[in-house]
CSV table of C-alpha atoms and ligand atoms in Angstrom, one decimal:
chain,number,residue,atom,x,y,z
X,26,UNK,CA,-6.8,-16.2,35.0
X,27,UNK,CA,-5.5,-16.4,31.1
X,28,UNK,CA,-4.1,-13.7,29.2
X,29,UNK,CA,-6.4,-10.7,27.5
X,30,UNK,CA,-5.2,-10.1,24.3
X,31,UNK,CA,-6.1,-7.4,22.4
X,32,UNK,CA,-8.3,-8.7,19.3
X,33,UNK,CA,-8.1,-12.2,19.3
X,34,UNK,CA,-9.4,-14.4,16.7
X,35,UNK,CA,-13.0,-15.1,17.6
X,36,UNK,CA,-13.4,-18.6,16.0
X,37,UNK,CA,-15.6,-21.7,17.3
X,38,UNK,CA,-17.3,-24.4,15.4
X,39,UNK,CA,-18.5,-22.9,11.7
X,40,UNK,CA,-15.4,-21.9,10.9
X,41,UNK,CA,-13.9,-25.6,11.5
X,42,UNK,CA,-16.4,-27.3,10.0
X,43,UNK,CA,-16.0,-25.4,7.3
X,44,UNK,CA,-12.0,-25.8,7.3
X,45,UNK,CA,-12.1,-29.2,7.4
X,46,UNK,CA,-14.8,-29.7,4.6
X,47,UNK,CA,-12.7,-28.5,2.6
X,48,UNK,CA,-10.0,-30.6,3.3
X,49,UNK,CA,-12.0,-33.6,3.3
X,50,UNK,CA,-13.3,-32.4,-0.4
X,51,UNK,CA,-10.0,-32.8,-1.6
X,52,UNK,CA,-9.9,-28.5,-2.6
X,53,UNK,CA,-6.5,-27.9,-0.2
X,54,UNK,CA,-4.9,-25.8,-3.0
X,55,UNK,CA,-4.7,-23.8,-5.1
X,56,UNK,CA,-7.5,-22.3,-5.8
X,57,UNK,CA,-11.5,-23.8,-5.5
X,58,UNK,CA,-14.9,-23.1,-5.0
X,59,UNK,CA,-14.6,-21.6,-1.6
X,60,UNK,CA,-12.2,-19.1,-2.3
X,61,UNK,CA,-15.0,-18.0,-5.4
X,62,UNK,CA,-18.0,-18.4,-2.7
X,63,UNK,CA,-15.6,-16.7,-0.4
X,64,UNK,CA,-14.9,-13.8,-3.1
X,65,UNK,CA,-18.9,-13.9,-4.4
X,66,UNK,CA,-20.1,-13.1,-0.8
X,67,UNK,CA,-18.0,-10.3,-0.4
X,68,UNK,CA,-18.7,-8.9,-3.5
X,69,UNK,CA,-22.6,-9.5,-3.2
X,70,UNK,CA,-22.2,-7.8,0.5
X,71,UNK,CA,-20.7,-4.8,-1.2
X,72,UNK,CA,-22.5,-4.6,-4.3
X,73,UNK,CA,-19.3,-4.4,-6.1
X,74,UNK,CA,-18.8,-6.5,-9.0
X,75,UNK,CA,-15.5,-7.8,-8.4
X,76,UNK,CA,-12.8,-9.4,-5.6
X,77,UNK,CA,-9.5,-11.0,-5.3
X,78,UNK,CA,-8.9,-13.2,-2.4
X,79,UNK,CA,-4.6,-12.7,-1.9
X,80,UNK,CA,-2.0,-14.1,0.8
X,81,UNK,CA,-2.4,-11.2,3.1
X,82,UNK,CA,-3.9,-7.0,3.4
X,83,UNK,CA,-0.1,-6.1,2.9
X,84,UNK,CA,-0.3,-8.3,-0.7
X,85,UNK,CA,-3.7,-6.5,-1.7
X,86,UNK,CA,-2.4,-3.2,-1.2
X,87,UNK,CA,0.6,-3.9,-3.8
X,88,UNK,CA,-1.4,-5.3,-6.2
X,89,UNK,CA,-4.0,-2.4,-5.4
X,90,UNK,CA,-1.0,0.2,-6.0
X,91,UNK,CA,0.2,-1.4,-9.6
X,92,UNK,CA,-3.6,-1.4,-10.5
X,93,UNK,CA,-4.0,2.1,-10.8
X,94,UNK,CA,-0.7,2.3,-12.5
X,95,UNK,CA,2.0,3.4,-9.6
X,96,UNK,CA,5.6,3.0,-11.0
X,97,UNK,CA,9.4,3.4,-9.4
X,98,UNK,CA,10.5,6.9,-8.9
X,99,UNK,CA,6.4,8.2,-8.0
X,100,UNK,CA,5.1,9.7,-5.5
X,101,UNK,CA,2.1,8.2,-3.7
X,102,UNK,CA,0.1,10.4,-0.7
X,103,UNK,CA,-0.5,7.9,2.4
X,104,UNK,CA,-2.0,8.5,5.6
X,105,UNK,CA,0.4,8.6,8.6
X,106,UNK,CA,-1.3,7.2,10.6
X,107,UNK,CA,-1.5,3.9,10.4
X,108,UNK,CA,0.3,0.6,10.5
X,109,UNK,CA,3.2,0.5,8.1
X,110,UNK,CA,1.8,-2.4,5.5
X,111,UNK,CA,0.4,1.1,4.3
X,112,UNK,CA,3.5,3.3,3.3
X,113,UNK,CA,5.5,0.1,3.0
X,114,UNK,CA,3.3,-1.4,-0.1
X,115,UNK,CA,3.9,2.6,-2.1
X,116,UNK,CA,7.9,1.4,-1.1
X,117,UNK,CA,7.7,-2.2,-2.9
X,118,UNK,CA,6.4,-0.2,-6.1
X,119,UNK,CA,9.9,1.5,-6.2
X,120,UNK,CA,7.8,4.5,-5.5
X,121,UNK,CA,7.9,7.2,-2.3
X,122,UNK,CA,5.3,7.8,0.0
X,123,UNK,CA,4.3,11.8,1.4
X,124,UNK,CA,2.3,11.9,4.5
X,125,UNK,CA,-0.5,13.0,4.8
X,126,UNK,CA,-2.1,13.9,8.9
X,127,UNK,CA,-4.9,13.2,10.6
X,128,UNK,CA,-7.9,15.0,11.8
X,129,UNK,CA,-9.7,15.2,15.2
X,130,UNK,CA,-13.3,14.7,13.8
X,131,UNK,CA,-12.4,10.6,12.4
X,132,UNK,CA,-8.7,10.5,13.5
X,133,UNK,CA,-8.1,10.0,10.3
X,134,UNK,CA,-6.7,11.9,6.3
X,135,UNK,CA,-7.4,15.4,7.1
X,136,UNK,CA,-8.7,16.8,3.9
X,137,UNK,CA,-8.0,20.5,4.6
X,138,UNK,CA,-4.4,19.0,4.6
X,139,UNK,CA,-4.5,17.0,1.8
X,140,UNK,CA,-5.7,19.8,-0.5
X,141,UNK,CA,-3.0,21.9,0.2
X,142,UNK,CA,-0.3,19.1,-0.6
X,143,UNK,CA,-2.6,18.3,-3.5
X,144,UNK,CA,-3.1,21.9,-5.0
X,145,UNK,CA,1.6,22.9,-4.1
X,146,UNK,CA,1.8,19.0,-6.0
X,147,UNK,CA,0.6,20.5,-8.7
X,148,UNK,CA,2.2,23.7,-8.2
X,149,UNK,CA,5.6,21.8,-8.9
X,150,UNK,CA,4.5,20.1,-11.2
X,151,UNK,CA,4.6,16.4,-9.3
X,152,UNK,CA,1.3,15.6,-9.0
X,153,UNK,CA,1.5,11.7,-6.9
X,154,UNK,CA,0.1,8.5,-8.9
X,155,UNK,CA,-1.9,7.3,-6.3
X,156,UNK,CA,-3.4,8.3,-3.1
X,157,UNK,CA,-3.5,5.5,-0.2
X,158,UNK,CA,-6.3,6.8,2.3
X,159,UNK,CA,-6.4,4.8,5.6
X,160,UNK,CA,-9.8,3.6,7.4
X,161,UNK,CA,-8.7,3.3,10.7
X,162,UNK,CA,-9.7,1.2,13.8
X,163,UNK,CA,-12.5,-0.2,12.1
X,164,UNK,CA,-13.8,4.2,10.7
X,165,UNK,CA,-14.2,5.8,7.7
X,166,UNK,CA,-11.8,8.4,6.5
X,167,UNK,CA,-13.8,11.5,5.2
X,168,UNK,CA,-14.4,9.5,1.2
X,169,UNK,CA,-16.7,12.7,0.0
X,170,UNK,CA,-14.3,15.3,0.7
X,171,UNK,CA,-11.3,13.0,-0.5
X,172,UNK,CA,-12.7,12.5,-3.4
X,173,UNK,CA,-13.7,15.3,-4.7
X,174,UNK,CA,-10.4,16.3,-4.4
X,175,UNK,CA,-8.7,14.1,-5.8
X,176,UNK,CA,-11.0,13.8,-9.1
X,177,UNK,CA,-10.1,17.2,-9.7
X,178,UNK,CA,-6.3,16.4,-10.1
X,179,UNK,CA,-7.3,13.2,-11.2
X,180,UNK,CA,-5.4,11.0,-8.8
X,181,UNK,CA,-6.3,7.5,-8.4
X,182,UNK,CA,-7.6,6.1,-4.7
X,183,UNK,CA,-7.1,3.2,-3.1
X,184,UNK,CA,-8.7,2.4,0.0
X,185,UNK,CA,-6.8,0.9,2.7
X,186,UNK,CA,-9.7,-0.5,4.7
X,187,UNK,CA,-7.9,-3.2,6.4
X,188,UNK,CA,-9.3,-2.5,9.4
X,189,UNK,CA,-12.8,-1.8,8.2
X,190,UNK,CA,-15.0,-4.2,6.7
X,191,UNK,CA,-18.4,-4.2,7.5
X,192,UNK,CA,-17.9,0.1,8.4
X,193,UNK,CA,-19.9,2.6,6.4
X,194,UNK,CA,-19.5,6.1,5.2
X,195,UNK,CA,-23.0,7.7,4.4
X,196,UNK,CA,-24.7,3.7,4.5
X,197,UNK,CA,-22.3,3.5,1.2
X,198,UNK,CA,-20.0,-0.1,2.5
X,199,UNK,CA,-15.8,0.6,3.9
X,200,UNK,CA,-13.7,-1.1,1.2
X,201,UNK,CA,-16.3,0.3,-2.2
X,202,UNK,CA,-14.8,4.0,-1.5
X,203,UNK,CA,-11.9,4.2,-4.0
X,204,UNK,CA,-11.5,3.5,-7.1
X,205,UNK,CA,-9.8,0.2,-5.7
X,206,UNK,CA,-10.2,-1.3,-1.5
X,207,UNK,CA,-8.2,-3.8,0.5
X,208,UNK,CA,-9.5,-6.0,3.4
X,209,UNK,CA,-7.3,-8.1,5.5
X,210,UNK,CA,-8.0,-10.9,6.9
X,211,UNK,CA,-4.8,-11.1,9.3
X,212,UNK,CA,-5.3,-12.6,12.9
X,213,UNK,CA,-5.8,-9.5,15.0
X,214,UNK,CA,-8.8,-8.5,12.7
X,215,UNK,CA,-12.3,-8.7,12.6
X,216,UNK,CA,-12.7,-11.5,10.8
X,217,UNK,CA,-9.5,-13.6,10.2
X,218,UNK,CA,-8.2,-16.4,7.8
X,219,UNK,CA,-4.9,-16.8,10.0
X,220,UNK,CA,-3.9,-14.3,7.0
X,221,UNK,CA,-5.5,-13.5,4.0
X,222,UNK,CA,-6.5,-10.5,2.4
X,223,UNK,CA,-8.5,-9.4,-0.1
X,224,UNK,CA,-8.7,-6.1,-3.3
X,225,UNK,CA,-12.4,-5.5,-4.2
X,226,UNK,CA,-12.9,-3.4,-7.1
X,227,UNK,CA,-16.6,-2.4,-9.5
X,228,UNK,CA,-14.0,-3.0,-12.5
X,229,UNK,CA,-14.0,-6.6,-13.4
X,230,UNK,CA,-10.0,-5.8,-15.5
X,231,UNK,CA,-8.7,-4.4,-12.8
X,232,UNK,CA,-9.5,-7.7,-11.0
X,233,UNK,CA,-8.6,-9.7,-13.5
X,234,UNK,CA,-5.1,-7.6,-13.9
X,235,UNK,CA,-4.9,-8.7,-10.0
X,236,UNK,CA,-5.3,-12.2,-10.4
X,237,UNK,CA,-3.0,-12.1,-13.0
X,238,UNK,CA,-0.1,-10.6,-11.0
X,239,UNK,CA,-1.3,-12.5,-8.1
X,240,UNK,CA,-0.6,-15.8,-9.6
X,241,UNK,CA,3.3,-15.4,-11.6
X,242,UNK,CA,1.8,-13.6,-13.7
X,243,UNK,CA,1.4,-16.7,-16.1
X,244,UNK,CA,0.5,-16.3,-19.8
X,245,UNK,CA,-2.7,-18.7,-20.8
X,246,UNK,CA,-0.5,-21.0,-22.6
X,247,UNK,CA,1.0,-23.9,-21.3
X,248,UNK,CA,4.2,-23.4,-21.7
X,249,UNK,CA,4.3,-21.0,-18.2
X,250,UNK,CA,5.2,-18.1,-20.9
X,251,UNK,CA,5.9,-14.6,-18.6
X,252,UNK,CA,5.7,-11.1,-20.1
X,253,UNK,CA,5.2,-9.9,-16.7
X,254,UNK,CA,6.8,-9.7,-13.5
X,255,UNK,CA,4.3,-11.6,-11.1
X,256,UNK,CA,4.1,-12.5,-7.5
X,257,UNK,CA,2.7,-15.8,-5.5
X,258,UNK,CA,0.4,-13.7,-3.4
X,259,UNK,CA,-3.0,-16.1,-4.0
X,260,UNK,CA,-5.1,-16.8,-0.6
X,261,UNK,CA,-5.4,-20.6,-0.7
X,262,UNK,CA,-8.7,-23.0,-0.7
X,263,UNK,CA,-8.1,-24.1,2.4
X,264,UNK,CA,-8.2,-20.1,4.1
X,265,UNK,CA,-10.4,-19.1,1.8
X,266,UNK,CA,-13.2,-21.9,3.2
X,267,UNK,CA,-12.3,-20.5,6.9
X,268,UNK,CA,-12.7,-17.0,5.7
X,269,UNK,CA,-15.8,-17.5,4.2
X,270,UNK,CA,-17.1,-18.7,7.5
X,271,UNK,CA,-15.8,-16.1,9.4
X,272,UNK,CA,-17.5,-13.0,7.2
X,273,UNK,CA,-20.9,-15.2,7.3
X,274,UNK,CA,-20.7,-14.1,10.9
X,275,UNK,CA,-19.4,-10.6,10.7
X,276,UNK,CA,-22.5,-8.6,11.7
X,277,UNK,CA,-22.5,-10.7,14.8
X,278,UNK,CA,-19.1,-9.8,15.4
X,279,UNK,CA,-19.3,-5.6,14.3
X,280,UNK,CA,-22.6,-6.5,17.7
X,281,UNK,CA,-20.1,-7.6,20.0
X,282,UNK,CA,-17.8,-5.4,19.5
X,283,UNK,CA,-20.3,-2.7,19.6
X,284,UNK,CA,-21.3,-3.7,22.6
X,285,UNK,CA,-17.9,-3.4,24.1
X,286,UNK,CA,-16.8,-0.2,23.3
X,287,UNK,CA,-20.7,0.9,25.2
X,288,UNK,CA,-19.4,-1.3,27.9
X,289,UNK,CA,-16.2,1.0,27.9
X,290,UNK,CA,-18.3,4.4,27.5
X,291,UNK,CA,-20.4,3.1,30.9
X,292,UNK,CA,-17.4,2.2,32.9
X,293,UNK,CA,-14.9,5.0,31.7
X,294,UNK,CA,-17.0,8.1,32.1
X,295,UNK,CA,-15.4,11.3,31.6
X,296,UNK,CA,-12.5,9.5,28.9
X,297,UNK,CA,-12.5,10.8,25.9
X,298,UNK,CA,-13.1,7.9,22.8
X,299,UNK,CA,-12.5,7.6,19.4
X,300,UNK,CA,-14.8,10.0,18.0
X,301,UNK,CA,-17.9,8.9,15.0
X,302,UNK,CA,-19.0,11.7,13.3
X,303,UNK,CA,-22.3,12.1,12.1
X,304,UNK,CA,-21.7,10.0,8.6
X,305,UNK,CA,-19.5,7.1,9.8
X,306,UNK,CA,-21.1,3.8,11.4
X,307,UNK,CA,-18.0,2.3,12.5
X,308,UNK,CA,-17.6,-1.7,12.9
X,309,UNK,CA,-16.0,-0.5,16.4
X,310,UNK,CA,-12.8,-3.5,15.5
X,311,UNK,CA,-10.9,-1.5,18.1
X,312,UNK,CA,-12.2,0.7,21.3
X,313,UNK,CA,-9.6,3.6,21.1
X,314,UNK,CA,-9.6,6.4,24.2
X,315,UNK,CA,-7.3,9.2,25.0
X,316,UNK,CA,-5.6,10.1,27.9
X,317,UNK,CA,-4.9,13.2,29.8
X,318,UNK,CA,-1.3,12.6,28.7
X,319,UNK,CA,1.4,10.1,28.0
X,320,UNK,CA,2.7,9.1,31.6
X,321,UNK,CA,-1.1,8.5,32.3
X,322,UNK,CA,-0.9,6.7,29.6
X,323,UNK,CA,1.5,4.5,30.1
X,324,UNK,CA,0.5,3.7,33.7
X,325,UNK,CA,-2.9,2.0,32.5
X,326,UNK,CA,-0.8,-0.3,30.3
X,327,UNK,CA,1.5,-1.1,32.3
X,328,UNK,CA,-1.5,-1.8,35.2
X,329,UNK,CA,-2.7,-3.7,32.7
X,330,UNK,CA,0.2,-5.7,31.9
X,331,UNK,CA,0.4,-6.8,34.8
X,332,UNK,CA,-2.2,-8.2,35.2
X,333,UNK,CA,-1.5,-10.1,31.6
X,334,UNK,CA,-3.8,-7.7,30.0
X,335,UNK,CA,-3.0,-6.8,26.2
X,336,UNK,CA,-2.9,-3.0,25.8
X,337,UNK,CA,-1.5,-0.6,22.7
X,338,UNK,CA,-0.7,2.6,21.8
X,339,UNK,CA,-2.0,3.8,19.5
X,340,UNK,CA,-0.8,3.6,15.7
X,341,UNK,CA,2.7,5.1,15.7
X,342,UNK,CA,2.6,7.5,12.8
X,343,UNK,CA,4.5,6.5,9.6
X,344,UNK,CA,6.3,10.7,9.4
X,345,UNK,CA,8.3,9.3,12.9
X,346,UNK,CA,9.1,6.4,11.9
X,347,UNK,CA,12.8,6.0,11.7
X,348,UNK,CA,12.7,3.8,8.1
X,349,UNK,CA,10.6,7.1,6.8
X,350,UNK,CA,12.7,10.1,7.8
X,351,UNK,CA,13.1,11.2,4.6
X,352,UNK,CA,10.0,11.2,3.5
X,353,UNK,CA,7.9,14.4,3.1
X,354,UNK,CA,4.7,14.8,5.1
X,355,UNK,CA,2.5,17.5,5.2
X,356,UNK,CA,1.4,17.2,8.9
X,357,UNK,CA,-0.1,19.7,11.5
X,358,UNK,CA,0.7,17.5,15.1
X,359,UNK,CA,-3.0,15.5,15.4
X,360,UNK,CA,-1.2,11.7,14.7
X,361,UNK,CA,1.6,12.7,17.0
X,362,UNK,CA,-0.8,13.9,19.9
X,363,UNK,CA,-2.9,11.0,19.0
X,364,UNK,CA,0.2,8.3,19.4
X,365,UNK,CA,1.5,10.3,22.6
X,366,UNK,CA,-2.2,9.9,24.8
X,367,UNK,CA,-4.2,7.2,22.7
X,368,UNK,CA,-4.3,3.5,24.1
X,369,UNK,CA,-6.4,0.4,22.3
X,370,UNK,CA,-8.3,-1.3,25.3
X,371,UNK,CA,-8.8,-4.9,24.3
X,372,UNK,CA,-11.7,-5.2,22.0
X,373,UNK,CA,-12.3,-8.8,21.3
X,374,UNK,CA,-14.7,-10.6,20.3
X,375,UNK,CA,-15.6,-13.3,23.2
X,376,UNK,CA,-15.0,-10.5,26.2
X,377,UNK,CA,-17.4,-10.5,28.1
X,378,UNK,CA,-19.0,-8.2,31.1
X,379,UNK,CA,-16.9,-9.7,33.7
X,380,UNK,CA,-13.8,-9.0,31.6
X,381,UNK,CA,-14.3,-5.1,31.1
X,382,UNK,CA,-15.1,-4.5,34.9
X,383,UNK,CA,-12.5,-6.2,35.3
X,384,UNK,CA,-10.7,-4.1,32.7
X,385,UNK,CA,-12.0,-0.9,33.3
X,386,UNK,CA,-10.9,-1.3,37.5
X,387,UNK,CA,-7.6,-1.4,36.2
X,388,UNK,CA,-7.6,1.5,33.9
X,389,UNK,CA,-9.4,3.6,36.6
X,390,UNK,CA,-7.0,2.5,39.6
X,391,UNK,CA,-4.0,3.6,36.9
X,392,UNK,CA,-4.8,6.4,35.7
X,393,UNK,CA,-5.3,8.4,39.0
X,394,UNK,CA,-9.6,9.0,38.4
X,395,UNK,CA,-10.1,6.1,40.9
M,6,LIG,C1,-3.6,-5.1,8.8
M,6,LIG,C2,-3.2,-3.3,8.1
M,6,LIG,C3,-3.0,-3.6,6.8
M,6,LIG,C4,-2.1,-5.0,6.7
M,6,LIG,O1,-2.9,-6.0,6.4
M,6,LIG,P1,-2.1,-8.0,6.4
M,6,LIG,O2,-2.7,-9.0,6.4
M,6,LIG,O3,-1.4,-8.1,8.1
M,6,LIG,O4,-0.6,-8.3,5.6
M,6,LIG,C5,-2.4,-2.8,6.1
M,6,LIG,N1,-3.4,-1.6,6.6
M,6,LIG,C6,-4.2,-1.5,7.7
M,6,LIG,C7,-4.6,0.0,8.3
M,6,LIG,C8,-4.0,-2.4,8.4
M,6,LIG,O5,-4.6,-2.5,9.9
């Protein structure tokens, strides 16, 4: 039997044709019509003015933080329950992450903890230069609450929507809920360019600045003049062709992911799934469940691994990572609890009913629930 991966790329003839058409037309690199078309398509769907296709979600986060004014020595508040990339980008700027824990309603940043952390920072005269709020596993954070708190202290918001393309919050699309939004098209994300990312915003000047920094900060003269340190962060036109073809299928992929989540719910009655608050319309990137304790979770994970099926614990919180051990953290145990008990189930858009039966039989057998 073939291995079942957690979230493999879901691509087919449409993507292959688009990639080869760009190749055959000679638009190999660096920019080209596919890059423009991909950016325009994303802007249209999201209803924002500007998008910049980049080499990765990490690159997009880095540029987003620079764009909103993060400088060496600054503090940046970050969701602790996330992948390392969210916090790494802060250190790329020479700034320091300060971690904020999750709530139990969305598993994303807890607005109450954020409010207390902001009040304390204001009192200490050390407000963060920005906030990175993550939309985890394709579900938005409680952005109205978070925005209200940040507005009070004029802290700009970078929305790390790397996992949340196609999700929405009270009808507003993920990526447009902060000052600058970031997506990833890494191989395991809801759509992929094999590797890539995008920065979106509603301010053409901010986008222009990102585009400039992403292309070695070259001044508009022929002799390669530089007044800033830039980066080589732009997405290649070939990959943008792949991205545009994937993006055209986003609704189909979300539908498939939603069917997978429903399939798990029907088969795993009694397990606790990632909750969906009334304001949330997730893209169901990964289906995540909680077990009674770590031993039960690990037993299920082992049982699946023996059958060549990949499942992973939920993200290990950043404040528990050795690399960020020194960073201040406003935590109440929520993300630690989720990390101990949580499991991401295989959620590839290509899974069928037979796969779900197989996976769920193993989950039930190895959780001692059968
Ligand atoms: C994947 C991911 C990133 C990084 O994106 P890359 O394209 O892998 O660099 C950042 N934040 C979150 C929440 C992610 O899931």
